[in-house]
């Protein structure tokens, strides 16, 4: 009987240095065969086109917004030359795709980001929409943070920025800082913003999936089966957390949120790290 053996061929290649954490499942791993790359790109482009159609139906899409294939091709070019190769702890590939796509489709006059971290996400949005003014805030200093002349970096919280007490019409707010979505949406609307992209939008059933969920999340604020008074409890190694949903939370959701557009999960296409839930919100 023949011995069991691998039937594919293997050859050594030069590759990127190994990454840490979740990034280890992405860095240096990619399709090479052109026909298969085209199939994978087409699958992502179809999902971007669906987002494009939904935004158009909501009246939130510029008339000359690019199609999905154009967005995906531009993303691949930019992502291939990203200056931060290992963004462990930050936005991974699939979430990066949606950050890029939303910025490329909307091309807002300004983007205000809360949660700079290492600077990958703001760099990516600058690539997607070069004419957009991008201001990014973080309350923490980060060694090795990217610096790009297209981006305004500020240390502190955006709520203290006197020059942003009223933002330009069409501004997109991006919240990826683990601060309550309710609070951030209240701040955005008070400053005149109508669009917000929120990360870590876990629902009440999956709050354990991240170390510091921004409760109440948009998913919680819009959950018809989550009544006021619900005590949400969850565990992570060595810690138990709890949050009680209030009637004020649910009323705030009704008052603040006009519509939501969750970003489709691309994990089924490429099997990279599962993206954190990301949702585009239209504010009243």
Coordinates of C-alpha atoms in Angstrom, one line a residue:
X1 CA 0.0 0.0 0.0
X2 CA 1.4 3.5 -0.8
X3 CA 2.3 5.7 2.1
X4 CA 0.2 8.7 2.8
X5 CA 1.8 11.8 1.5
X6 CA 1.2 15.4 0.6
X7 CA 0.4 15.7 -3.1
X8 CA 1.0 19.5 -3.6
X9 CA 4.5 20.9 -4.3
X10 CA 6.3 23.3 -2.0
X11 CA 9.1 25.7 -2.6
X12 CA 10.8 28.2 -0.3
X13 CA 10.2 31.9 -0.9
X14 CA 11.2 35.2 0.8
X15 CA 8.3 36.3 3.0
X16 CA 7.4 39.1 5.3
X17 CA 8.6 38.8 9.0
X18 CA 6.2 36.9 11.2
X19 CA 3.5 39.0 12.8
X20 CA 2.1 38.8 16.3
X21 CA -1.4 38.2 17.6
X22 CA -4.3 38.1 15.1
X23 CA -2.1 39.5 12.4
X24 CA -0.2 36.2 12.3
X25 CA -3.2 34.8 10.5
X26 CA -3.0 37.3 7.7
X27 CA 0.5 38.7 7.1
X28 CA 2.3 36.7 4.4
X29 CA -0.8 34.7 3.4
X30 CA -2.5 35.3 0.1
X31 CA -3.7 33.8 -3.2
X32 CA -1.2 33.9 -6.1
X33 CA -3.1 32.3 -9.0
X34 CA -4.5 35.2 -11.0
X35 CA -7.8 33.5 -11.9
X36 CA -8.5 32.7 -8.2
X37 CA -7.5 36.2 -7.2
X38 CA -10.0 37.6 -9.7
X39 CA -12.8 35.4 -8.3
X40 CA -12.0 36.4 -4.7
X41 CA -11.9 40.1 -5.7
X42 CA -15.2 39.8 -7.6
X43 CA -16.9 38.3 -4.5
X44 CA -15.7 41.2 -2.4
X45 CA -16.7 43.7 -5.1
X46 CA -20.2 42.2 -5.2
X47 CA -20.6 43.0 -1.5
X48 CA -19.3 46.5 -2.0
X49 CA -21.9 47.0 -4.8
X50 CA -24.6 45.8 -2.5
X51 CA -23.5 48.5 0.0
X52 CA -23.4 51.0 -2.8
X53 CA -27.0 50.1 -3.8
X54 CA -28.3 50.4 -0.2
X55 CA -26.6 53.8 0.3
X56 CA -28.0 55.0 -3.0
X57 CA -31.5 53.9 -1.9
X58 CA -31.0 56.0 1.3
X59 CA -29.9 59.0 -0.6
X60 CA -26.5 58.9 1.0
X61 CA -24.4 58.1 -2.1
X62 CA -22.8 60.7 -4.4
X63 CA -24.0 60.3 -8.0
X64 CA -20.4 59.6 -9.3
X65 CA -19.5 57.1 -6.6
X66 CA -17.2 54.3 -8.0
X67 CA -18.5 50.8 -8.5
X68 CA -17.4 47.8 -6.4
X69 CA -14.7 46.5 -8.7
X70 CA -13.1 49.9 -8.9
X71 CA -13.1 50.3 -5.1
X72 CA -11.7 46.8 -4.5
X73 CA -8.9 47.3 -7.1
X74 CA -7.9 50.6 -5.5
X75 CA -8.0 49.0 -2.0
X76 CA -5.7 46.2 -3.1
X77 CA -3.2 48.6 -4.6
X78 CA -3.2 50.7 -1.4
X79 CA -3.2 47.8 1.0
X80 CA -0.3 46.1 -0.7
X81 CA 1.9 49.2 0.0
X82 CA 0.6 50.0 3.5
X83 CA 3.4 51.3 5.6
X84 CA 2.2 49.4 8.7
X85 CA 2.5 45.8 7.8
X86 CA 1.6 44.4 11.2
X87 CA -1.4 46.1 12.8
X88 CA -1.9 43.6 15.6
X89 CA -4.5 45.0 18.0
X90 CA -5.9 47.3 15.4
X91 CA -7.9 47.1 12.1
X92 CA -7.2 44.0 10.2
X93 CA -7.7 43.3 6.5
X94 CA -11.4 42.7 6.3
X95 CA -12.3 45.7 8.4
X96 CA -9.7 47.7 6.4
X97 CA -11.6 46.8 3.3
X98 CA -14.8 48.4 4.6
X99 CA -13.1 51.5 6.0
X100 CA -11.6 52.1 2.6
X101 CA -14.9 51.3 0.8
X102 CA -17.0 53.6 2.9
X103 CA -14.5 56.5 2.5
X104 CA -14.2 55.8 -1.3
X105 CA -17.9 55.7 -1.8
X106 CA -18.9 58.7 0.3
X107 CA -15.9 60.9 -0.3
X108 CA -17.0 63.2 2.5
X109 CA -15.5 66.7 2.9
X110 CA -14.1 65.7 6.3
X111 CA -13.6 62.6 8.4
X112 CA -13.2 62.8 12.1
X113 CA -11.8 59.7 13.6
X114 CA -11.7 58.8 17.3
X115 CA -9.2 56.1 18.0
X116 CA -5.9 56.7 16.0
X117 CA -4.0 53.8 17.6
X118 CA -1.0 53.1 15.3
X119 CA -2.4 55.3 12.4
X120 CA -3.3 52.5 9.9
X121 CA -7.0 53.4 9.6
X122 CA -6.5 57.1 9.0
X123 CA -3.8 56.4 6.4
X124 CA -6.1 54.0 4.6
X125 CA -9.0 56.5 4.5
X126 CA -6.6 59.1 3.2
X127 CA -5.8 56.7 0.4
X128 CA -9.4 56.1 -0.3
X129 CA -10.5 59.7 -0.4
X130 CA -7.5 62.0 -1.1
X131 CA -9.5 65.2 -1.2
X132 CA -11.0 64.6 2.3
X133 CA -9.7 66.5 5.3
X134 CA -8.9 63.8 7.9
X135 CA -8.6 64.6 11.6
X136 CA -7.8 61.8 14.0
X137 CA -7.9 61.8 17.8
X138 CA -6.5 59.5 20.4
X139 CA -6.2 60.1 24.1
X140 CA -3.1 57.8 24.3
X141 CA 0.4 58.3 22.9
X142 CA 1.5 55.5 20.7
X143 CA 5.2 54.7 20.0
X144 CA 5.8 54.3 16.3
X145 CA 2.5 55.9 15.3
X146 CA 2.4 56.6 11.5
X147 CA 2.7 60.2 10.4
X148 CA 1.3 61.3 7.1
X149 CA 1.1 64.9 5.9
X150 CA -2.5 64.4 4.6
X151 CA -3.7 63.7 8.1
X152 CA -4.2 66.0 11.2
X153 CA -3.1 64.1 14.3
X154 CA -4.4 65.3 17.7
X155 CA -3.8 64.1 21.2
X156 CA -6.9 64.2 23.3
X157 CA -10.6 63.6 22.8
X158 CA -12.6 65.2 20.1
X159 CA -15.2 66.4 22.5
X160 CA -12.6 69.0 23.7
X161 CA -11.9 70.3 20.1
X162 CA -13.4 73.8 20.0
X163 CA -12.9 74.1 16.3
X164 CA -15.1 71.1 15.7
X165 CA -18.1 72.2 17.8
X166 CA -19.8 72.4 14.4
X167 CA -18.5 70.0 11.6
X168 CA -18.9 70.6 7.9
X169 CA -22.0 69.3 6.2
X170 CA -21.4 65.7 5.0
X171 CA -18.7 64.9 7.6
X172 CA -18.2 61.3 8.4
X173 CA -17.4 60.4 12.0
X174 CA -15.5 57.2 12.6
X175 CA -15.6 55.8 16.1
X176 CA -13.2 53.0 17.0
X177 CA -12.1 53.9 20.5
X178 CA -14.2 51.6 22.8
X179 CA -16.3 54.5 24.1
X180 CA -20.1 54.1 24.4
X181 CA -21.7 54.3 21.0
X182 CA -24.6 56.2 22.5
X183 CA -22.3 58.9 23.8
X184 CA -20.4 59.2 20.5
X185 CA -23.6 59.4 18.4
X186 CA -25.0 62.1 20.8
X187 CA -21.8 64.0 20.4
X188 CA -21.8 63.6 16.6
X189 CA -25.4 64.8 16.2
X190 CA -24.8 67.7 18.5
X191 CA -22.0 68.8 16.2
X192 CA -24.1 68.5 13.1
X193 CA -22.9 65.2 11.7
X194 CA -25.3 62.9 9.9
X195 CA -23.1 59.9 9.3
X196 CA -21.1 57.8 11.6
X197 CA -19.1 54.6 11.1
X198 CA -18.8 52.6 14.4
X199 CA -16.5 49.7 15.0
X200 CA -16.9 46.9 17.6
X201 CA -20.7 47.0 17.1
X202 CA -21.3 43.8 19.0
X203 CA -24.9 42.9 20.0
X204 CA -25.9 41.8 23.5
X205 CA -25.3 38.2 22.6
X206 CA -21.6 38.6 21.7
X207 CA -20.2 41.3 24.1
X208 CA -17.6 38.8 25.3
X209 CA -15.9 38.9 21.9
X210 CA -13.9 42.1 22.7
X211 CA -12.1 43.3 25.7
X212 CA -13.9 46.6 26.0
X213 CA -17.2 46.8 24.2
X214 CA -18.5 50.3 23.6
X215 CA -21.9 49.7 25.4
X216 CA -24.5 50.4 24.6
X217 CA -23.5 49.6 21.1
X218 CA -25.6 50.6 18.0
X219 CA -26.6 46.9 17.7
X220 CA -28.0 47.1 21.3
X221 CA -29.7 50.5 20.8
X222 CA -31.6 49.1 17.8
X223 CA -32.3 45.6 19.1
X224 CA -36.2 45.2 19.2
X225 CA -35.8 42.1 21.5
X226 CA -33.6 43.8 24.1
X227 CA -36.0 45.5 26.7
X228 CA -35.0 48.1 29.2
X229 CA -33.8 46.6 32.4
X230 CA -32.0 43.7 30.7
X231 CA -28.8 43.0 32.7
X232 CA -26.1 41.9 30.2
X233 CA -23.4 39.9 31.8
X234 CA -20.4 38.3 30.2
X235 CA -17.0 36.8 31.0
X236 CA -13.5 37.0 29.7
X237 CA -10.5 35.3 31.3
X238 CA -10.3 36.4 34.9
X239 CA -13.1 39.0 34.6
X240 CA -16.9 39.3 34.7
X241 CA -18.6 42.3 33.2
X242 CA -22.1 43.6 33.4
X243 CA -24.2 46.4 31.8
X244 CA -27.9 47.1 32.4
X245 CA -29.8 48.5 29.4
X246 CA -31.9 51.5 30.4
X247 CA -35.0 53.0 28.9
X248 CA -32.9 56.1 28.3
X249 CA -30.6 54.0 26.1
X250 CA -33.4 52.7 24.0
X251 CA -35.0 56.2 23.7
X252 CA -31.7 57.6 22.7
X253 CA -31.4 55.0 20.0
X254 CA -34.8 55.9 18.6
X255 CA -34.0 59.7 18.8
X256 CA -30.5 59.4 17.3
X257 CA -30.6 56.7 14.7
X258 CA -32.4 57.1 11.3
X259 CA -30.9 54.0 9.7
X260 CA -28.1 51.5 10.0
X261 CA -26.1 49.6 7.4
X262 CA -23.9 46.8 8.8
X263 CA -20.8 46.0 6.8
X264 CA -21.0 42.4 5.4
X265 CA -18.6 39.9 6.9
X266 CA -15.9 39.0 4.4
X267 CA -14.5 36.0 6.4
X268 CA -16.5 33.6 4.2
X269 CA -14.6 34.9 1.1
X270 CA -11.0 34.8 2.4
X271 CA -10.9 33.1 5.8
X272 CA -8.8 35.9 7.2
X273 CA -9.4 37.1 10.8
X274 CA -13.1 37.6 11.5
X275 CA -13.8 41.3 11.4
X276 CA -15.3 43.1 14.3
X277 CA -18.9 44.2 13.5
X278 CA -18.8 47.6 11.8
X279 CA -21.9 49.6 11.1
X280 CA -22.6 52.8 9.1
X281 CA -25.2 54.9 10.9
X282 CA -27.4 57.6 9.5
X283 CA -28.3 60.1 12.2
X284 CA -31.6 62.0 12.5

